[in-house]
Coordinates of N, CA, C and O in Angstrom, one line a residue:
X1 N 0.8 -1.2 0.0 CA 0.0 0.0 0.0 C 0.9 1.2 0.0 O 2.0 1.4 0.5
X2 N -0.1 2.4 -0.8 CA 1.2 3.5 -1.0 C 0.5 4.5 -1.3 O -0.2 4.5 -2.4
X3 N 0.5 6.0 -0.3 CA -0.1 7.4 -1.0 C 0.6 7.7 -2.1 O 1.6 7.1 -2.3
X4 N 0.3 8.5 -2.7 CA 0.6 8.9 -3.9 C 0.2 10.2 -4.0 O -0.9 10.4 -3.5
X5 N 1.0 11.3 -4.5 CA 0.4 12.6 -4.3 C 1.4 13.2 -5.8 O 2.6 12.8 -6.1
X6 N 0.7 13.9 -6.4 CA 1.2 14.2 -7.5 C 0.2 15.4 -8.2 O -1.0 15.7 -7.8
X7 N 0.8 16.0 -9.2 CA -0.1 17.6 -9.6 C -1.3 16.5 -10.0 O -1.1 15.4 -10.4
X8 N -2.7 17.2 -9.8 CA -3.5 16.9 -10.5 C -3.5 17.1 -12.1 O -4.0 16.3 -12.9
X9 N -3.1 17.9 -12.5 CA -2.9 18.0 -14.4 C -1.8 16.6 -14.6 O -1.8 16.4 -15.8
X10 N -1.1 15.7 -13.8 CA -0.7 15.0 -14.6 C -1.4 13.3 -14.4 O -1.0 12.2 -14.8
X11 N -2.5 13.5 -13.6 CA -3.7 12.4 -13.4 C -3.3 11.4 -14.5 O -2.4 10.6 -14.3
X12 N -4.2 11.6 -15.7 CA -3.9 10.6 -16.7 C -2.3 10.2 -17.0 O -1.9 9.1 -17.0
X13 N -1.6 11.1 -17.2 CA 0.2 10.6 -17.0 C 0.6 9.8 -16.2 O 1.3 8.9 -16.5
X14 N 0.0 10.1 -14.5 CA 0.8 9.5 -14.1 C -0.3 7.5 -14.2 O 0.4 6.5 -14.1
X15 N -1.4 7.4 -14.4 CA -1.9 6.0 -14.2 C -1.7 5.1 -15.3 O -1.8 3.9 -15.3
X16 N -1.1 6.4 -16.8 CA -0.6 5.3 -17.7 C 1.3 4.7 -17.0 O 1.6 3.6 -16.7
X17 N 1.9 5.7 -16.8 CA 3.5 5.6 -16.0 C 3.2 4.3 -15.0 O 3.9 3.4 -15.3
X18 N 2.0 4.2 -13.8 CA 2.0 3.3 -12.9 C 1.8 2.1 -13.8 O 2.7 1.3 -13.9
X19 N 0.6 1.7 -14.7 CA 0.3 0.8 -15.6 C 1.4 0.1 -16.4 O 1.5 -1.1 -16.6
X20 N 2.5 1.2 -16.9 CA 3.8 0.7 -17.8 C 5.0 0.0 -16.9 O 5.4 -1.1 -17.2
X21 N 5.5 0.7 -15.7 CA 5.8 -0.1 -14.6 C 5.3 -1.4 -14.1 O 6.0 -2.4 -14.0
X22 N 4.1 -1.1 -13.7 CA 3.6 -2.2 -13.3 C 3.5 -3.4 -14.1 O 3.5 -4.5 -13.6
X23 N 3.3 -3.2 -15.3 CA 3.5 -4.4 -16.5 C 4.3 -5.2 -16.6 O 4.3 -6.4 -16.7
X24 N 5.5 -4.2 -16.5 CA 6.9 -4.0 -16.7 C 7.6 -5.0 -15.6 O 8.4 -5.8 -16.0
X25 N 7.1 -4.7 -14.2 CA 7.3 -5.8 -13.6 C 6.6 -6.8 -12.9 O 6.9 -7.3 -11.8
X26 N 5.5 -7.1 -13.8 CA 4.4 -8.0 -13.2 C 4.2 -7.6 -12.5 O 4.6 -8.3 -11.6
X27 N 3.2 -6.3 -11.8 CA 2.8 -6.5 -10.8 C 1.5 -6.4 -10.8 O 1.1 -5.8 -11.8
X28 N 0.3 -6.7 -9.9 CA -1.1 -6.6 -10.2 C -1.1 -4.9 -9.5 O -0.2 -4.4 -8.9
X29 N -2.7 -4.2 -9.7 CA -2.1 -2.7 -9.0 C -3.5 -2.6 -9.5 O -4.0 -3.0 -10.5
X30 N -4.1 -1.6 -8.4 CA -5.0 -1.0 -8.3 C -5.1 0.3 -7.6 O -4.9 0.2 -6.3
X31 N -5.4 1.5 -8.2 CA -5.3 2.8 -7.6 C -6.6 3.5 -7.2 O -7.7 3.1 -7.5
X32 N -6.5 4.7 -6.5 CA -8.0 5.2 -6.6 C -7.0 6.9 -5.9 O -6.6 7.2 -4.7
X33 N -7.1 7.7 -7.1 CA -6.7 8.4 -7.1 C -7.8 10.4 -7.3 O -8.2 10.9 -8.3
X34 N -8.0 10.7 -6.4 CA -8.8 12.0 -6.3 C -8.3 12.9 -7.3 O -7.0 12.9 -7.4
X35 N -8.9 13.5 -7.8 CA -8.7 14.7 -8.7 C -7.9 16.2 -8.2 O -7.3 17.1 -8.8
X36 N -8.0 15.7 -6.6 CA -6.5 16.9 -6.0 C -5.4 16.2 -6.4 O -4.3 16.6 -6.0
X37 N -5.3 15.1 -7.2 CA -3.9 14.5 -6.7 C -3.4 13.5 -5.9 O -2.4 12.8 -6.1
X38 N -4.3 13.5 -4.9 CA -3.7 12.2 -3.9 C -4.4 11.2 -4.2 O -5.5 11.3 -4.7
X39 N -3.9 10.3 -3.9 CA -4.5 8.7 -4.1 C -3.8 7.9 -3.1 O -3.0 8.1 -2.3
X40 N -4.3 6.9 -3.4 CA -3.7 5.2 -3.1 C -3.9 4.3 -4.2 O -4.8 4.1 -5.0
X41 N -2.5 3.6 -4.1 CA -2.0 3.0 -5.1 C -1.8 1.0 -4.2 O -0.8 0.7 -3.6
X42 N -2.5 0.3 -4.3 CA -2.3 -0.8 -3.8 C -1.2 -1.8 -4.9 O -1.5 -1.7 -6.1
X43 N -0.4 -2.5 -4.7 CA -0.1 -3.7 -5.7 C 0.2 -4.9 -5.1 O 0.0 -4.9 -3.9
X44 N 0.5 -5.8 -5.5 CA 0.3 -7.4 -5.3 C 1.6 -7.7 -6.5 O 1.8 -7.2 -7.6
X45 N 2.2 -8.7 -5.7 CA 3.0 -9.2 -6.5 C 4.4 -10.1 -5.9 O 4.4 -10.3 -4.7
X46 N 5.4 -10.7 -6.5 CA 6.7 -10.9 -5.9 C 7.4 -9.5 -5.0 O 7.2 -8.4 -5.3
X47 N 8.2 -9.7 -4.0 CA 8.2 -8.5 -3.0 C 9.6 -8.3 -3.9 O 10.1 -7.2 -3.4
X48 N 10.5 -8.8 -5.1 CA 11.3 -8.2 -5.6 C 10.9 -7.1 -6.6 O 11.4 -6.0 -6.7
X49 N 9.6 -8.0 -7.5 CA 8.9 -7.0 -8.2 C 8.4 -5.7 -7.7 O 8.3 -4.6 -8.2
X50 N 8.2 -6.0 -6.5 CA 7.5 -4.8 -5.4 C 8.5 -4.0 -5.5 O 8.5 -3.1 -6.3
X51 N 9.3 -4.3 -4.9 CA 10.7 -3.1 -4.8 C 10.7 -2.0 -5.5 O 10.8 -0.8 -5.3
X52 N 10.7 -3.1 -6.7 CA 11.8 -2.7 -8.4 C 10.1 -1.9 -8.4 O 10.3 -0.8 -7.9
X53 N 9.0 -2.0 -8.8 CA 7.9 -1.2 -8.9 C 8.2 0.0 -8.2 O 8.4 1.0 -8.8
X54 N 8.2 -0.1 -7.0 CA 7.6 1.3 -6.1 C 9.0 2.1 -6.7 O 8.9 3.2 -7.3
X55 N 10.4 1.6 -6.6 CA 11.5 2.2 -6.5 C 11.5 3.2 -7.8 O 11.8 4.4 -7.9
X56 N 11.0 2.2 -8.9 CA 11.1 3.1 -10.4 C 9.8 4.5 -10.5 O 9.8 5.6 -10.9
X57 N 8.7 3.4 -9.6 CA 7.5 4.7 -9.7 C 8.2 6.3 -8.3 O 8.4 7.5 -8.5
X58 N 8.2 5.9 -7.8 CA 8.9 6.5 -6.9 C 9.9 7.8 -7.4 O 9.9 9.0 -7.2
X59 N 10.7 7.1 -8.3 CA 12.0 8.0 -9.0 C 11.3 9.3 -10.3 O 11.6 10.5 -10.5
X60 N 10.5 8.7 -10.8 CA 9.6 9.0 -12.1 C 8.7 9.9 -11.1 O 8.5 11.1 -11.6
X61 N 8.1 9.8 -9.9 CA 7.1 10.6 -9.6 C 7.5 12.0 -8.7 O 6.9 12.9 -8.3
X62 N 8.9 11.6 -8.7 CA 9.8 12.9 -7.8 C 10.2 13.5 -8.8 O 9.8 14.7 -8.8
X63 N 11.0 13.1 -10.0 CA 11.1 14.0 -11.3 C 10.2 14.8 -11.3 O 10.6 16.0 -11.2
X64 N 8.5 14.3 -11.4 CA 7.7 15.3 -11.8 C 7.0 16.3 -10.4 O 5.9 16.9 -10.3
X65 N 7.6 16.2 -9.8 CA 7.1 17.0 -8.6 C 6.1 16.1 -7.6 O 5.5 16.7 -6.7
X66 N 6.1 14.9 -7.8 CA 5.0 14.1 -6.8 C 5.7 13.2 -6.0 O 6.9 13.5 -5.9
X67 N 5.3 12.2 -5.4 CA 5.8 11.6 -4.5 C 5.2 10.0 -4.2 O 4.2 9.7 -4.9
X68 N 5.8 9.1 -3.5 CA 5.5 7.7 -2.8 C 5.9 7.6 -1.7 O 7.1 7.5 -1.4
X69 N 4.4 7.7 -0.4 CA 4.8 7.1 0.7 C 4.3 5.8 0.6 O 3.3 5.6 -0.1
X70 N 4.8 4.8 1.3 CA 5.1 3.2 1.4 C 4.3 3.5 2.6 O 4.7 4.4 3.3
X71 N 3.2 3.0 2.9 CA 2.5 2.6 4.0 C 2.4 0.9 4.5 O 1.8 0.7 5.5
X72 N 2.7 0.3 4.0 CA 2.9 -1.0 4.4 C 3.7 -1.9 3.3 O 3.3 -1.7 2.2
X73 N 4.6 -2.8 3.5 CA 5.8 -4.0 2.6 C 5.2 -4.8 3.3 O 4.6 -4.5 4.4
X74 N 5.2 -6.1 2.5 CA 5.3 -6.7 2.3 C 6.4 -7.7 3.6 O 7.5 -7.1 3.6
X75 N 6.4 -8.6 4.2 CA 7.6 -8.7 5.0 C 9.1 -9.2 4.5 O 10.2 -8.8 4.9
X76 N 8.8 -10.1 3.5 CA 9.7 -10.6 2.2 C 10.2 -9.3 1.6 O 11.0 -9.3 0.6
X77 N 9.8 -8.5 2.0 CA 10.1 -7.8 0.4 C 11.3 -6.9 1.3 O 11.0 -6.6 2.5
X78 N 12.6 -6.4 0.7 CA 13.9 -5.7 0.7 C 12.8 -4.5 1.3 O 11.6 -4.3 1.3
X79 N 14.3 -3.8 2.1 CA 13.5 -2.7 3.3 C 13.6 -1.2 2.0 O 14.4 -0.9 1.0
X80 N 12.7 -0.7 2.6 CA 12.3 0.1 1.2 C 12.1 1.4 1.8 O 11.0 1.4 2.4
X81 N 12.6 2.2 1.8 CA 12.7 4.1 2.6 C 11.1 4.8 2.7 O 10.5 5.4 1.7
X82 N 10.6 4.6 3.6 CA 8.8 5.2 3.8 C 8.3 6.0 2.8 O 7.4 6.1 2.0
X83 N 9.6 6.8 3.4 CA 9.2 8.6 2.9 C 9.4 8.9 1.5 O 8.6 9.6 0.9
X84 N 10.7 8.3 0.9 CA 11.2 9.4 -0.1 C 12.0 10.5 -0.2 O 12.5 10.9 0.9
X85 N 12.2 10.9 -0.9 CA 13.2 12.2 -0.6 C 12.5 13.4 0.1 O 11.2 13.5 0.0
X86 N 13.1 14.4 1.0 CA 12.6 15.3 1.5 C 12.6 16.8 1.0 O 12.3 17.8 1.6
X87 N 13.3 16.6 -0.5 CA 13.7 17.6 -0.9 C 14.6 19.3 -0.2 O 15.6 19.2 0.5
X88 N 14.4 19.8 -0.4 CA 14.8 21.2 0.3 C 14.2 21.6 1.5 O 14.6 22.6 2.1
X89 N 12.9 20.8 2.0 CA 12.4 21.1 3.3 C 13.2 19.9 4.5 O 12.9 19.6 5.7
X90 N 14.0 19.6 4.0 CA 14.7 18.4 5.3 C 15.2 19.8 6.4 O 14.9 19.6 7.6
X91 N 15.6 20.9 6.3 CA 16.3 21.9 6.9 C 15.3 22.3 7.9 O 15.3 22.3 9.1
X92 N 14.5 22.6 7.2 CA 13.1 23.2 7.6 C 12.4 22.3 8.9 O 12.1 22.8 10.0
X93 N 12.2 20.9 8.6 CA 11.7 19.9 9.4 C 12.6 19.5 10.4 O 12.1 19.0 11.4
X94 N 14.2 19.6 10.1 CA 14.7 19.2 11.4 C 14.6 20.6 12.1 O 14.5 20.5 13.3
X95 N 14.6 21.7 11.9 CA 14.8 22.7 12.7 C 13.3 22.8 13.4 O 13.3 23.3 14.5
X96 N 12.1 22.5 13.1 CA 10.7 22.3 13.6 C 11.0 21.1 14.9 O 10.9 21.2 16.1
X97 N 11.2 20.0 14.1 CA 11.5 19.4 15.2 C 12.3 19.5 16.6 O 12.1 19.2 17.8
X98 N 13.5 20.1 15.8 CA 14.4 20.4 17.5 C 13.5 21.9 18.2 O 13.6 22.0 19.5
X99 N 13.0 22.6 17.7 CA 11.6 23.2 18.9 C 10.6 22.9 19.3 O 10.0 23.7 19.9
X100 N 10.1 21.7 19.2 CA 9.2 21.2 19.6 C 9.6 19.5 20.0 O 8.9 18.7 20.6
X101 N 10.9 19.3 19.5 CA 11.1 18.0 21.0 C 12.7 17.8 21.0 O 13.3 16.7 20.7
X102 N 13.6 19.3 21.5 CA 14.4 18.9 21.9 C 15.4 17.9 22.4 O 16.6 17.9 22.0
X103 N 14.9 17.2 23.2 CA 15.7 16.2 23.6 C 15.6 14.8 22.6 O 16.4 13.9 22.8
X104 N 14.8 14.9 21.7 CA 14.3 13.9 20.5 C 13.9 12.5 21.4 O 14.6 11.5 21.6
X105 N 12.8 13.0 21.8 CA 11.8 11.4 22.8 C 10.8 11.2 21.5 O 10.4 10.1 21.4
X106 N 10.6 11.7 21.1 CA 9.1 11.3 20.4 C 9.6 10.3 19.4 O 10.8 10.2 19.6
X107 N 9.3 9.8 18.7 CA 9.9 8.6 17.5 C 11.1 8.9 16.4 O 11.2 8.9 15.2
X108 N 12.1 9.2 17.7 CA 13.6 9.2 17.0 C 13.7 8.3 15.8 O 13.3 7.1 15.7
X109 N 14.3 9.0 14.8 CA 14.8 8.2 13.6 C 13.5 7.9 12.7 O 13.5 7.6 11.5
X110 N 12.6 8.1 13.3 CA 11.0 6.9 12.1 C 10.7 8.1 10.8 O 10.3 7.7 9.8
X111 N 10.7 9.3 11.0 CA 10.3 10.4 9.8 C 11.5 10.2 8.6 O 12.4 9.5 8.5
X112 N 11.0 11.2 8.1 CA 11.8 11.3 6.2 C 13.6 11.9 7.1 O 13.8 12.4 8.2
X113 N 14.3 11.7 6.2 CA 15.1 12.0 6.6 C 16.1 11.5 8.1 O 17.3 11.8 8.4
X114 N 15.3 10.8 8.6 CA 15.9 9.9 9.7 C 15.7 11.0 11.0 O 16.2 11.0 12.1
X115 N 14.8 11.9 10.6 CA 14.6 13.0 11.8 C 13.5 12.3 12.8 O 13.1 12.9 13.9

């Protein structure tokens, strides 16, 4: 299971891109994506195919300004980064975080960026 957030003008782009990947590496895949942009993107498959899927959709959806959060692997399947890149706001988010938890008690390490 995986959000997906991406401009709405590239809607149809991006479900032919998920369809050509997913072909590409066998995987079964069902999305249900809103007209803001965000969706969920489910797939089914070998957890190497899984990888190789999210990793390529992943790479292709950051190009265009969108994103892949991984909400749940597979257990079999290679450990795979939640978040994604954090782009130019990684600065921004650790500096939020060290004002509001200091001593880093709240879920050290689990956000983008390992913040």
């Amino acid at each position: 299971m995986a959000k997906i957030s991406i401009l709405p003008a590239n809607l149809a782009r991006t479900m032919k891109l998920v369809q050509h990947i997913a072909n590409g590496k066998q995987v079964r895949w069902r999305a249900l994506v809103y007209a803001t942009g965000i969706g969920w993107l489910r797939c089914e498959g070998k957890p190497g195919a899984l990888h190789g899927a999210l990793q390529s959709l992943r790479g292709e959806l950051e190009n265009q300004g969108g994103s892949v959060v991984a909400l749940h692997r597979p257990e079999k399947m290679a450990a795979f980064d939640a978040w994604g890149s954090a782009g130019d706001a990684l600065p921004l988010m650790k500096a939020v975080k060290q004002q509001l938890d200091p001593k880093n008690t709240l879920n050290p390490g689990r956000f983008v960026g390992g913040i």
